[in-house]
Amino acid sequence: GAGGWYLTNLAYCCLHLLLFTTCEVTVLKSPCFSIYQLPAARHWSNVPFLTVPLARAHGKSFAHRSDLRRAKRIVVKLGSAVVTRGDECGLALGRLASIVEQVAMLQNQGREMMIVTSGAVAFGKQRLRHEILLSQSVRQALHSGQNQLKDMSLPVLEARACAAAGQSGLMALYEFNIEILVTNLDFHDEQKRRNLNSTLHELLRMNIVPIINTNDAVVPPPEPNSDLQGVNVISIKDNDSLAARLAVEMRADLLIALSDVEGLYDSPPGTDDAKLLDTFYPGDQQSITYGTKSRVGIGGMEAKVKAALWALQGGTSVVIANGTHPKVTGHVITDIVEGKKVGTFFSEVKPAGPTVEQQTDMARTAGRALASLLPEQRSEIIYTMADLLTEKREEILSANKKDMEFAVNSGRMPPPLLKRLSLSSSKLNSLAIGLRQIAVSSQDSVGRVVRRTRVANNLELEQITVPIGVLLVAPSRVSHARTSIASGNALLLKGGREAANSNRVLHELAQEALSIHGVRDAIQLVSTREEVEDLCRLEKMIDLIIPRGSSQLVRDIQRAAKGIPVLGHSEGICHVYVDHEASLDKVIKIVRDSKCDYPAACNAMETLLIHRDVLRSPMFDQIIDMLRTENVKVHAGPRFASYLTFSPSEVKSLRTEYGDLECCIEVVDGMLEAVDHIHKYGSSHTDVIVTENEETAEQFLQLVDSACVFWNTSSRFSDGYRFGLGAEVGISTARIHARGPVGLEGLLTTKWVLRGDGHTAADFSEQGSMKYLHENLPVAPSLHGQRTSN
């Protein structure tokens, strides 16, 4: 009852206190409008300032999400569902405080912020309902002598009356009764429009955030079909149209419309097959089916889309997003301005090719057809790719030359990565050989029966290998296509910008080979502006992500891909342990190759563990001389540093992946201590022992819990091609599914096929007539590869 409203008013005070204490807000009072003046930049020394220019010529909206970082003037529209609580018991004060904090942060980055707020009608409806219920209950109690709430009905509440009741509460939120209230006349009357424009510009110049609302208590209802007919005609019938009109009038770069839905769907949210549209283009309206209006708003999604398109026509970019979700409300506005894939982005520039969502759909459909091909057909595709590599060698090398020139001129790519980017005739020959190897192994992959069981008479069960589905390899080269084709998986390739030309030619080559059996679209090259983090949000479309790159990139993908399994290794901290019974010649060869052959690779040695007895021997001196000759920078582990008077720089962490001609040296008492060190500081990737003692070596091989454990060999052998897998898409340090270099087998899963003759589970109950046999059957050679996943 009324007590609830006293508590709500108390909460207003709490929000004001929050604003004062966290944002240092100064309230300027005037009889006409409500404004917040944010503190000068010197009060926000802890806020990171922008490193990109904000200014741009107005008149054309941003074409891509990533451009939103350059938005200088931003309008944030708060829908009624954002402003009011879901339980209809007042305003959502905590949510509003979070929004204010984000607006304050952006304002103090040098941006000009404006807020358009809804909620007067919704808030007034709540207020009047409570007042009417309270009044009716009092009258009923007086009439009957009992305080019973029964047979009470509420009258239909007219919107303007609700606005009149709710406006004062909304004003109280924004400090007493001061707020900018506008109607159609303020825009259509030239003198009033100029006055409003001048006032708002002056407030922005003073580093003030204006808060604007429609005067719903007096605004007349809009004339039918009179709104949104052009740039100069828009009826301020709701705050969606107000926000659009204001954004264009004030030449804003961006309008963020927050409501209680994730964005624009192609059909009503919650219905089957409803898809959230990442980007919406003018002319796509016919493909949209609108649902009902918000629980409290008066505009609805259709009104939002019309207003957004109107603003877009006027040169303002628009994003519609959810401002009520508790997990994202605290950063939804800043995420949008940072260019992240949040909500629906309205753009006038439609890409020439398909969107990444469309590419994923195309890949999945074609991937299913690829999986259904006979093994010899998939093998034929791979052989064709090998032949095309030879036929188009000059075209491939010419494209790669452009990538190399761009990378060298940019000066941002270290030599090891330049070496990896470079293609040569010998590399293409090796790739062709690998393709032909994997073409042979692909004969016995998808559709292979790995287990047959007779469950009961005439009831037979098979376990069959099938593709995982849609894979995302990022960043990638099209050379990863070979394992995808052989395993029957669809593939999304997100190549780095540094290999754009090479990837384009190789992708065309792969699609040409796939075309011989009508599955051209099974491999897609994502060349749009989507970042890998954006692709990680496609959890309903992508089945597995295989990261390829630095440990930081892998960690970033693992954090971003909350709904998609990630197959990979976060770090490649590989160890070589030199035992006191090691051969000098083998030590020098293995350590040199492990560290210096390709220091940027994930299987390169990062820590050299030395047995204590080797430390003061000629072997140790020769190891150091070799590392010095190879220009390897040495860092000392804590124990190694304690043995030296003048030691190299001591490591900050023994868990470091250098990825360059650097390594750490540490001393251990023996093999068991080396194993403990590896388990504590390693990444379960690849670890090596160099010794002539077979017993010591076998213990090491058994005890070290890594994906790859070697004896008297270089760590660089940890590779799918070198293991005879034909190729690899990555190395996994996970303990579920694939582990180590991942080839064909690692890209397959299984499904169970049961063939019966009218059997039911009830037949096998205690009262049933049948008994389980569970008898293993031989896997007939003739079945291999003949039955497919479809």
Coordinates of C-alpha atoms in Angstrom, one line a residue, residues 173-685:
L173 CA 14.5 10.6 -9.4
Y174 CA 16.3 13.3 -11.4
E175 CA 16.2 15.7 -8.4
F176 CA 13.0 17.4 -7.4
N177 CA 10.7 18.6 -10.2
I178 CA 13.2 19.7 -12.9
E179 CA 13.4 18.0 -16.2
I180 CA 13.3 18.9 -19.9
L181 CA 9.8 18.1 -21.1
V182 CA 9.0 18.4 -24.8
T183 CA 6.1 17.9 -27.2
N184 CA 5.7 17.9 -31.0
L185 CA 5.4 21.7 -31.0
D186 CA 8.9 22.1 -29.6
F187 CA 10.2 20.5 -32.8
H188 CA 7.7 21.7 -35.3
D189 CA 7.6 25.3 -34.1
E190 CA 10.7 26.8 -35.7
Q191 CA 11.4 29.3 -32.8
K192 CA 10.9 26.7 -30.1
R193 CA 13.0 24.2 -32.0
R194 CA 15.9 26.7 -32.3
N195 CA 15.5 27.5 -28.5
L196 CA 15.6 23.8 -27.6
N197 CA 18.6 23.3 -29.9
S198 CA 20.5 26.2 -28.4
T199 CA 19.8 25.2 -24.8
L200 CA 21.0 21.6 -25.4
H201 CA 24.1 22.7 -27.2
E202 CA 25.0 25.1 -24.3
L203 CA 24.5 22.4 -21.8
L204 CA 26.8 20.0 -23.7
R205 CA 29.3 22.8 -23.9
M206 CA 29.2 23.1 -20.1
N207 CA 30.0 19.3 -19.8
I208 CA 26.4 18.6 -18.7
V209 CA 24.2 15.6 -19.5
P210 CA 20.7 16.7 -20.4
I211 CA 17.8 14.4 -19.5
I212 CA 14.8 14.7 -21.9
N213 CA 11.3 13.2 -21.7
T214 CA 8.1 13.7 -23.6
N215 CA 5.4 15.6 -21.8
D216 CA 3.0 12.7 -21.9
A217 CA 0.5 14.4 -19.6
V218 CA -0.4 17.0 -22.3
V219 CA 0.8 15.6 -25.6
P220 CA -2.1 14.9 -28.0
P221 CA -2.3 11.4 -29.6
P222 CA -0.6 11.3 -33.0
E223 CA -2.6 11.5 -36.1
P224 CA -2.8 8.1 -37.9
N225 CA -0.1 7.5 -40.5
S226 CA 1.4 11.0 -40.0
D227 CA 4.6 10.0 -38.3
L228 CA 7.9 9.0 -39.8
Q229 CA 7.1 10.2 -43.3
G230 CA 10.5 11.9 -43.9
V231 CA 13.4 13.6 -42.4
N232 CA 11.4 16.7 -41.4
V233 CA 8.2 15.0 -40.2
I234 CA 8.2 12.7 -37.2
S235 CA 5.5 12.6 -34.6
I236 CA 6.7 12.6 -31.0
K237 CA 4.2 10.0 -30.0
D238 CA 6.7 8.0 -27.8
N239 CA 10.2 8.2 -26.5
D240 CA 11.6 6.1 -29.4
S241 CA 10.5 8.7 -31.9
L242 CA 11.6 11.5 -29.5
A243 CA 15.1 9.9 -29.2
A244 CA 15.3 9.6 -33.0
R245 CA 14.2 13.2 -33.5
L246 CA 16.5 14.5 -30.9
A247 CA 19.5 12.5 -32.3
V248 CA 19.0 13.9 -35.7
E249 CA 18.3 17.4 -34.5
M250 CA 21.5 17.4 -32.4
R251 CA 23.5 15.7 -35.1
A252 CA 24.4 12.8 -32.8
D253 CA 26.8 10.1 -34.0
L254 CA 25.0 7.3 -32.1
L255 CA 21.6 6.5 -30.6
I256 CA 21.6 3.6 -28.1
A257 CA 18.0 2.4 -27.5
L258 CA 17.7 0.2 -24.4
S259 CA 14.7 -1.9 -23.8
D260 CA 13.8 -5.3 -22.3
V261 CA 14.7 -7.4 -25.4
E262 CA 18.2 -8.4 -26.7
G263 CA 17.6 -6.5 -30.0
L264 CA 15.6 -7.1 -33.1
Y265 CA 14.6 -10.6 -34.0
D266 CA 13.3 -11.8 -37.4
S267 CA 10.2 -13.1 -35.6
P268 CA 8.7 -12.6 -32.1
P269 CA 11.3 -13.4 -29.4
G270 CA 10.6 -16.8 -27.8
T271 CA 9.0 -18.3 -30.8
D272 CA 10.6 -21.3 -32.6
D273 CA 13.5 -20.4 -35.0
A274 CA 13.5 -16.7 -33.9
K275 CA 16.9 -15.3 -34.7
L276 CA 18.5 -12.2 -33.2
L277 CA 19.7 -10.0 -35.9
D278 CA 23.2 -8.7 -35.4
T279 CA 22.9 -6.1 -38.1
F280 CA 19.8 -4.7 -39.8
Y281 CA 19.8 -2.9 -43.1
P282 CA 17.1 -0.5 -44.6
G283 CA 15.0 -2.5 -47.0
D284 CA 14.9 -5.6 -44.7
Q285 CA 11.6 -4.7 -43.1
Q286 CA 9.6 -7.2 -45.1
S287 CA 11.6 -10.0 -43.6
I288 CA 10.6 -9.1 -40.0
T289 CA 7.5 -10.4 -38.1
Y290 CA 6.8 -8.2 -35.1
G291 CA 5.5 -9.4 -31.7
T292 CA 3.6 -7.7 -29.0
K293 CA 4.6 -4.5 -27.3
S294 CA 6.6 -4.4 -24.1
R295 CA 4.9 -5.1 -20.8
V296 CA 5.0 -1.4 -19.9
G297 CA 6.1 0.6 -23.0
I298 CA 3.8 2.1 -25.5
G299 CA 6.0 2.0 -28.6
G300 CA 6.8 -1.7 -29.3
M301 CA 9.6 -3.0 -31.5
E302 CA 8.0 -1.9 -34.7
A303 CA 8.0 1.7 -33.5
K304 CA 11.7 1.3 -32.4
V305 CA 12.7 0.0 -35.9
K306 CA 10.8 2.9 -37.6
A307 CA 12.5 5.4 -35.4
A308 CA 15.9 3.8 -35.8
L309 CA 15.6 3.8 -39.6
W310 CA 14.5 7.4 -39.5
A311 CA 17.5 8.4 -37.4
L312 CA 19.8 6.3 -39.7
Q313 CA 18.4 8.3 -42.7
G314 CA 19.4 11.5 -40.8
G315 CA 23.0 10.3 -40.4
T316 CA 22.9 8.8 -36.9
S317 CA 23.9 5.2 -36.2
V318 CA 21.6 3.2 -34.0
V319 CA 21.9 0.1 -31.7
I320 CA 18.9 -1.5 -30.0
A321 CA 19.9 -3.6 -27.0
N322 CA 18.8 -5.0 -23.7
G323 CA 19.1 -2.7 -20.8
T324 CA 17.5 -4.9 -18.2
H325 CA 19.6 -8.1 -18.2
P326 CA 21.4 -8.2 -14.8
K327 CA 24.5 -9.8 -16.2
V328 CA 25.1 -7.1 -18.9
T329 CA 23.4 -4.0 -17.7
G330 CA 26.6 -2.8 -15.9
H331 CA 28.5 -2.6 -19.2
V332 CA 26.0 -2.7 -22.0
I333 CA 26.5 1.0 -23.0
T334 CA 30.2 0.9 -22.9
D335 CA 30.3 -2.4 -24.7
I336 CA 28.3 -0.9 -27.6
V337 CA 30.6 2.1 -27.8
E338 CA 33.6 -0.2 -27.9
G339 CA 32.1 -1.9 -31.0
K340 CA 31.3 -5.2 -29.4
K341 CA 28.5 -7.4 -30.8
V342 CA 25.7 -6.3 -28.5
G343 CA 22.1 -6.0 -29.6
T344 CA 21.2 -5.0 -33.2
F345 CA 23.3 -2.5 -35.1
F346 CA 21.5 -0.5 -37.9
S347 CA 23.7 0.1 -40.9
E348 CA 23.1 1.6 -44.3
V349 CA 26.1 -0.2 -45.8
K350 CA 25.2 -3.8 -46.7
P351 CA 28.2 -6.0 -47.2
A352 CA 28.7 -7.5 -50.7
G353 CA 28.9 -11.0 -49.4
P354 CA 27.0 -13.0 -46.8
T355 CA 27.1 -12.3 -43.1
V356 CA 29.1 -14.5 -40.8
E357 CA 25.8 -16.0 -39.5
Q358 CA 24.8 -16.8 -43.1
Q359 CA 28.3 -18.3 -43.8
T360 CA 27.9 -20.5 -40.8
D361 CA 24.5 -21.8 -41.9
M362 CA 25.9 -22.4 -45.4
A363 CA 28.9 -24.3 -44.0
R364 CA 26.7 -26.5 -41.8
T365 CA 24.4 -27.4 -44.6
A366 CA 27.3 -28.2 -47.0
G367 CA 29.2 -29.9 -44.2
R368 CA 26.4 -32.4 -43.7
A369 CA 26.6 -33.2 -47.4
L370 CA 30.4 -33.5 -47.1
A371 CA 30.0 -36.0 -44.3
S372 CA 27.6 -38.1 -46.4
L373 CA 30.1 -38.5 -49.2
L374 CA 31.8 -41.9 -49.7
P375 CA 35.4 -42.0 -48.4
E376 CA 36.9 -42.2 -51.9
Q377 CA 34.9 -39.0 -52.8
R378 CA 36.4 -37.0 -49.9
S379 CA 39.8 -38.5 -50.8
E380 CA 39.3 -37.3 -54.4
I381 CA 38.6 -33.8 -53.1
I382 CA 41.9 -33.7 -51.2
Y383 CA 43.9 -35.1 -54.1
T384 CA 42.4 -32.4 -56.3
M385 CA 43.6 -29.8 -53.7
A386 CA 47.1 -31.2 -53.9
D387 CA 47.1 -30.9 -57.7
L388 CA 45.7 -27.4 -57.6
L389 CA 48.6 -26.3 -55.3
T390 CA 51.0 -27.3 -58.0
E391 CA 49.0 -25.8 -60.9
K392 CA 48.4 -22.5 -59.1
R393 CA 51.8 -22.2 -57.5
E394 CA 52.7 -18.9 -59.1
E395 CA 49.3 -17.3 -58.2
I396 CA 49.7 -18.4 -54.6
L397 CA 53.3 -17.1 -54.3
S398 CA 52.3 -13.8 -55.9
A399 CA 49.5 -13.3 -53.3
N400 CA 51.9 -14.3 -50.5
K401 CA 54.4 -11.8 -51.7
K402 CA 51.9 -9.0 -51.3
D403 CA 51.2 -10.2 -47.7
M404 CA 55.0 -10.3 -47.0
E405 CA 55.5 -6.8 -48.3
F406 CA 52.7 -5.4 -46.2
A407 CA 54.0 -7.1 -43.1
V408 CA 57.6 -5.9 -43.6
N409 CA 56.5 -2.3 -44.4
S410 CA 54.2 -2.2 -41.3
G411 CA 57.3 -3.2 -39.1
R412 CA 55.0 -4.8 -36.5
M413 CA 55.7 -8.5 -37.1
P414 CA 58.7 -10.1 -35.4
P415 CA 61.1 -12.3 -37.6
P416 CA 59.7 -15.7 -36.3
L417 CA 56.2 -14.7 -37.4
L418 CA 57.4 -13.4 -40.7
K419 CA 59.0 -16.7 -41.3
R420 CA 55.8 -18.5 -40.5
L421 CA 53.8 -16.1 -42.9
S422 CA 56.2 -16.7 -45.8
L423 CA 55.3 -19.3 -48.4
S424 CA 57.8 -20.9 -50.8
S425 CA 57.9 -23.6 -53.4
S426 CA 59.3 -26.0 -50.9
K427 CA 56.5 -25.2 -48.4
L428 CA 53.9 -25.8 -51.1
N429 CA 55.5 -29.1 -52.0
S430 CA 55.4 -30.2 -48.4
L431 CA 51.8 -29.1 -48.1
A432 CA 50.9 -31.1 -51.3
I433 CA 52.7 -34.2 -49.8
G434 CA 50.8 -33.8 -46.6
L435 CA 47.5 -33.5 -48.6
R436 CA 48.2 -36.8 -50.4
Q437 CA 49.1 -38.5 -47.1
I438 CA 45.8 -37.4 -45.5
A439 CA 43.8 -38.4 -48.6
V440 CA 44.9 -42.0 -47.9
S441 CA 44.0 -41.8 -44.2
S442 CA 40.6 -40.2 -44.9
Q443 CA 39.5 -43.5 -46.6
D444 CA 38.8 -44.8 -43.1
S445 CA 37.4 -42.0 -41.0
V446 CA 33.8 -40.8 -41.2
G447 CA 31.3 -43.6 -40.9
R448 CA 33.7 -46.1 -39.5
V449 CA 32.2 -48.7 -37.2
V450 CA 34.3 -48.8 -34.1
R451 CA 32.2 -51.2 -32.1
R452 CA 29.4 -53.7 -32.8
T453 CA 27.3 -55.4 -30.1
R454 CA 24.4 -57.8 -30.1
V455 CA 22.2 -56.4 -27.3
A456 CA 19.7 -59.3 -27.7
N457 CA 18.4 -61.5 -30.5
N458 CA 17.7 -59.4 -33.6
L459 CA 18.8 -56.3 -31.7
E460 CA 22.2 -55.0 -32.8
L461 CA 24.1 -51.8 -31.7
E462 CA 26.9 -50.0 -33.6
Q463 CA 29.1 -47.2 -32.5
I464 CA 30.0 -45.1 -35.6
T465 CA 32.5 -42.2 -36.1
V466 CA 30.8 -39.0 -37.2
P467 CA 32.0 -35.4 -37.7
I468 CA 31.8 -32.9 -34.8
G469 CA 29.9 -30.4 -36.9
V470 CA 31.0 -26.8 -37.6
L471 CA 34.6 -25.9 -36.6
L472 CA 36.1 -22.5 -36.1
V473 CA 39.8 -22.3 -36.5
A474 CA 41.2 -18.9 -35.5
P475 CA 43.4 -17.4 -36.6
S476 CA 44.0 -19.9 -39.4
R477 CA 45.3 -20.7 -42.8
V478 CA 43.4 -22.6 -45.5
S479 CA 45.8 -25.4 -45.1
H480 CA 43.6 -26.5 -42.2
A481 CA 41.0 -27.3 -44.7
R482 CA 42.6 -30.7 -45.5
T483 CA 41.8 -32.2 -42.1
S484 CA 38.3 -30.7 -42.1
I485 CA 37.5 -32.3 -45.5
A486 CA 39.0 -35.6 -44.5
S487 CA 36.9 -35.7 -41.3
G488 CA 33.7 -34.4 -42.9
N489 CA 33.5 -31.3 -40.8
A490 CA 32.3 -27.9 -41.9
L491 CA 34.9 -25.2 -41.4
L492 CA 35.0 -21.5 -40.6
L493 CA 38.4 -19.9 -41.2
K494 CA 39.2 -16.6 -39.5
G495 CA 42.5 -15.7 -41.0
G496 CA 44.7 -12.9 -39.7
R497 CA 44.8 -9.6 -41.7
E498 CA 48.5 -10.2 -42.3
A499 CA 47.7 -13.3 -44.6
A500 CA 44.6 -11.9 -46.3
N501 CA 45.8 -12.3 -49.9
S502 CA 47.3 -15.8 -49.3
N503 CA 44.1 -17.0 -47.6
R504 CA 41.9 -15.6 -50.3
V505 CA 43.7 -17.6 -53.1
L506 CA 44.0 -20.7 -51.0
H507 CA 40.3 -20.5 -50.0
E508 CA 39.3 -20.3 -53.7
L509 CA 41.5 -23.3 -54.4
A510 CA 39.8 -25.3 -51.6
Q511 CA 36.3 -24.4 -52.8
E512 CA 37.2 -25.4 -56.4
A513 CA 38.3 -28.8 -55.1
L514 CA 35.1 -29.1 -53.0
S515 CA 33.0 -28.2 -56.0
I516 CA 33.7 -31.5 -57.8
H517 CA 31.2 -33.2 -55.4
G518 CA 28.9 -30.2 -54.9
V519 CA 30.0 -29.2 -51.4
R520 CA 31.7 -25.9 -52.2
D521 CA 30.3 -24.0 -49.2
A522 CA 31.6 -26.5 -46.6
I523 CA 34.6 -24.2 -46.0
Q524 CA 34.0 -20.5 -45.4
L525 CA 36.6 -17.8 -45.1
V526 CA 35.4 -15.1 -42.7
S527 CA 36.7 -11.9 -44.2
T528 CA 34.3 -9.4 -42.6
R529 CA 35.2 -7.1 -39.7
E530 CA 34.1 -9.6 -37.0
E531 CA 36.7 -10.1 -34.3
V532 CA 37.3 -13.6 -33.0
E533 CA 35.5 -12.6 -29.8
D534 CA 32.4 -11.8 -31.8
L535 CA 32.5 -15.3 -33.4
C536 CA 32.7 -16.9 -30.0
R537 CA 29.2 -15.7 -29.3
L538 CA 27.7 -17.9 -32.0
E539 CA 27.3 -20.8 -29.5
K540 CA 24.2 -22.1 -31.3
M541 CA 26.0 -22.3 -34.7
I542 CA 29.6 -23.3 -33.9
D543 CA 30.4 -26.7 -32.3
L544 CA 34.1 -26.4 -31.6
I545 CA 36.7 -23.7 -31.6
I546 CA 40.4 -24.5 -32.3
P547 CA 42.6 -21.5 -31.4
R548 CA 45.9 -21.1 -33.2
G549 CA 48.2 -18.5 -31.9
S550 CA 49.7 -17.0 -28.8
S551 CA 48.9 -18.1 -25.3
Q552 CA 47.2 -14.8 -24.7
L553 CA 44.9 -15.3 -27.8
V554 CA 44.0 -18.8 -26.6
R555 CA 43.1 -17.5 -23.1
D556 CA 41.0 -14.7 -24.6
I557 CA 39.1 -17.2 -26.8
Q558 CA 38.6 -19.5 -23.8
R559 CA 37.1 -16.7 -21.8
A560 CA 34.9 -15.4 -24.7
A561 CA 33.6 -18.8 -25.8
K562 CA 31.5 -19.5 -22.7
G563 CA 29.0 -21.7 -24.6
I564 CA 31.4 -23.4 -27.2
P565 CA 34.0 -26.0 -26.4
V566 CA 37.6 -24.9 -27.1
L567 CA 40.2 -27.4 -28.2
G568 CA 43.7 -26.1 -27.6
H569 CA 46.4 -25.2 -25.2
S570 CA 46.5 -22.0 -23.3
E571 CA 50.3 -22.0 -23.2
G572 CA 53.3 -24.0 -24.7
I573 CA 55.7 -24.0 -21.7
C574 CA 57.9 -27.0 -22.8
H575 CA 60.8 -28.3 -20.8
V576 CA 64.0 -30.1 -21.7
Y577 CA 65.6 -31.9 -18.7
V578 CA 69.3 -32.7 -19.1
D579 CA 70.2 -35.6 -16.8
H580 CA 73.7 -36.2 -15.4
E581 CA 73.9 -39.3 -17.5
A582 CA 73.2 -37.5 -20.8
S583 CA 75.3 -37.7 -24.0
L584 CA 76.9 -34.3 -24.7
D585 CA 76.4 -34.6 -28.5
K586 CA 72.7 -35.4 -28.0
V587 CA 72.2 -32.6 -25.5
I588 CA 73.7 -29.9 -27.8
K589 CA 71.6 -31.1 -30.8
I590 CA 68.4 -31.5 -28.9
V591 CA 68.6 -28.2 -27.0
R592 CA 69.6 -26.2 -30.1
D593 CA 66.7 -27.7 -32.2
S594 CA 64.2 -27.4 -29.4
K595 CA 64.9 -23.7 -28.8
C596 CA 66.3 -22.3 -32.0
D597 CA 64.6 -24.1 -34.9
Y598 CA 61.4 -22.2 -34.6
P599 CA 61.2 -20.3 -31.3
A600 CA 57.7 -18.9 -31.9
A601 CA 56.2 -22.4 -32.1
C602 CA 54.2 -23.7 -29.2
N603 CA 56.4 -26.8 -29.1
A604 CA 59.7 -24.8 -28.6
M605 CA 61.6 -25.2 -25.4
E606 CA 61.1 -22.5 -22.9
T607 CA 62.8 -23.9 -19.8
L608 CA 66.0 -25.9 -19.7
L609 CA 66.3 -28.0 -16.5
I610 CA 69.9 -29.0 -15.6
H611 CA 70.8 -31.8 -13.2
R612 CA 72.9 -30.3 -10.3
D613 CA 76.0 -32.5 -11.3
V614 CA 76.0 -31.0 -14.8
L615 CA 76.2 -27.5 -13.6
R616 CA 80.0 -27.3 -13.1
S617 CA 80.9 -29.6 -16.0
P618 CA 82.3 -29.0 -19.5
M619 CA 78.9 -30.1 -20.8
F620 CA 77.3 -27.1 -19.1
D621 CA 79.9 -24.7 -20.6
Q622 CA 79.2 -26.0 -24.1
I623 CA 75.5 -25.7 -23.6
I624 CA 76.0 -22.0 -22.7
D625 CA 78.4 -21.4 -25.5
M626 CA 75.9 -22.9 -28.0
L627 CA 73.0 -20.7 -26.7
R628 CA 75.3 -17.6 -26.9
T629 CA 76.2 -18.5 -30.5
E630 CA 72.5 -18.8 -31.4
N631 CA 71.8 -15.4 -29.7
V632 CA 69.5 -16.9 -27.1
K633 CA 68.9 -14.7 -24.1
V634 CA 69.2 -16.7 -20.9
H635 CA 67.2 -16.0 -17.8
A636 CA 68.1 -17.6 -14.5
G637 CA 65.8 -19.5 -12.3
P638 CA 66.0 -18.8 -8.5
R639 CA 68.1 -21.8 -7.7
F640 CA 70.4 -21.4 -10.7
A641 CA 70.9 -17.7 -9.8
S642 CA 72.0 -18.8 -6.3
Y643 CA 74.9 -20.8 -7.7
L644 CA 76.4 -17.8 -9.6
T645 CA 78.2 -14.7 -8.5
F646 CA 77.2 -12.8 -11.7
S647 CA 74.0 -14.5 -12.9
P648 CA 71.8 -13.6 -15.9
S649 CA 68.6 -11.7 -15.1
E650 CA 66.5 -13.7 -12.7
V651 CA 63.1 -14.7 -14.1
K652 CA 60.0 -13.0 -12.9
S653 CA 58.1 -16.2 -13.3
L654 CA 59.0 -19.8 -14.0
R655 CA 55.7 -20.2 -15.9
T656 CA 56.7 -18.1 -18.9
E657 CA 56.3 -18.8 -22.6
Y658 CA 58.8 -16.5 -24.4
G659 CA 58.0 -17.4 -28.0
D660 CA 61.4 -16.0 -29.1
L661 CA 65.1 -16.6 -28.7
E662 CA 64.9 -16.6 -24.9
C663 CA 64.7 -19.3 -22.3
C664 CA 65.0 -20.0 -18.6
I665 CA 67.7 -22.2 -17.0
E666 CA 67.0 -23.8 -13.7
V667 CA 68.8 -26.4 -11.6
V668 CA 67.2 -29.6 -10.1
D669 CA 68.6 -32.4 -7.9
G670 CA 67.5 -35.2 -10.2
M671 CA 64.8 -36.6 -12.4
L672 CA 62.1 -36.7 -9.7
E673 CA 62.6 -33.0 -8.9
A674 CA 62.5 -32.3 -12.6
V675 CA 59.1 -34.0 -12.9
D676 CA 57.8 -32.0 -9.9
H677 CA 59.0 -28.8 -11.5
I678 CA 57.3 -29.6 -14.8
H679 CA 54.0 -30.4 -13.1
K680 CA 54.2 -27.2 -11.1
Y681 CA 55.2 -24.8 -13.8
G682 CA 54.5 -26.5 -17.1
S683 CA 51.5 -26.4 -19.3
S684 CA 51.1 -30.2 -20.1
H685 CA 52.2 -29.6 -23.7

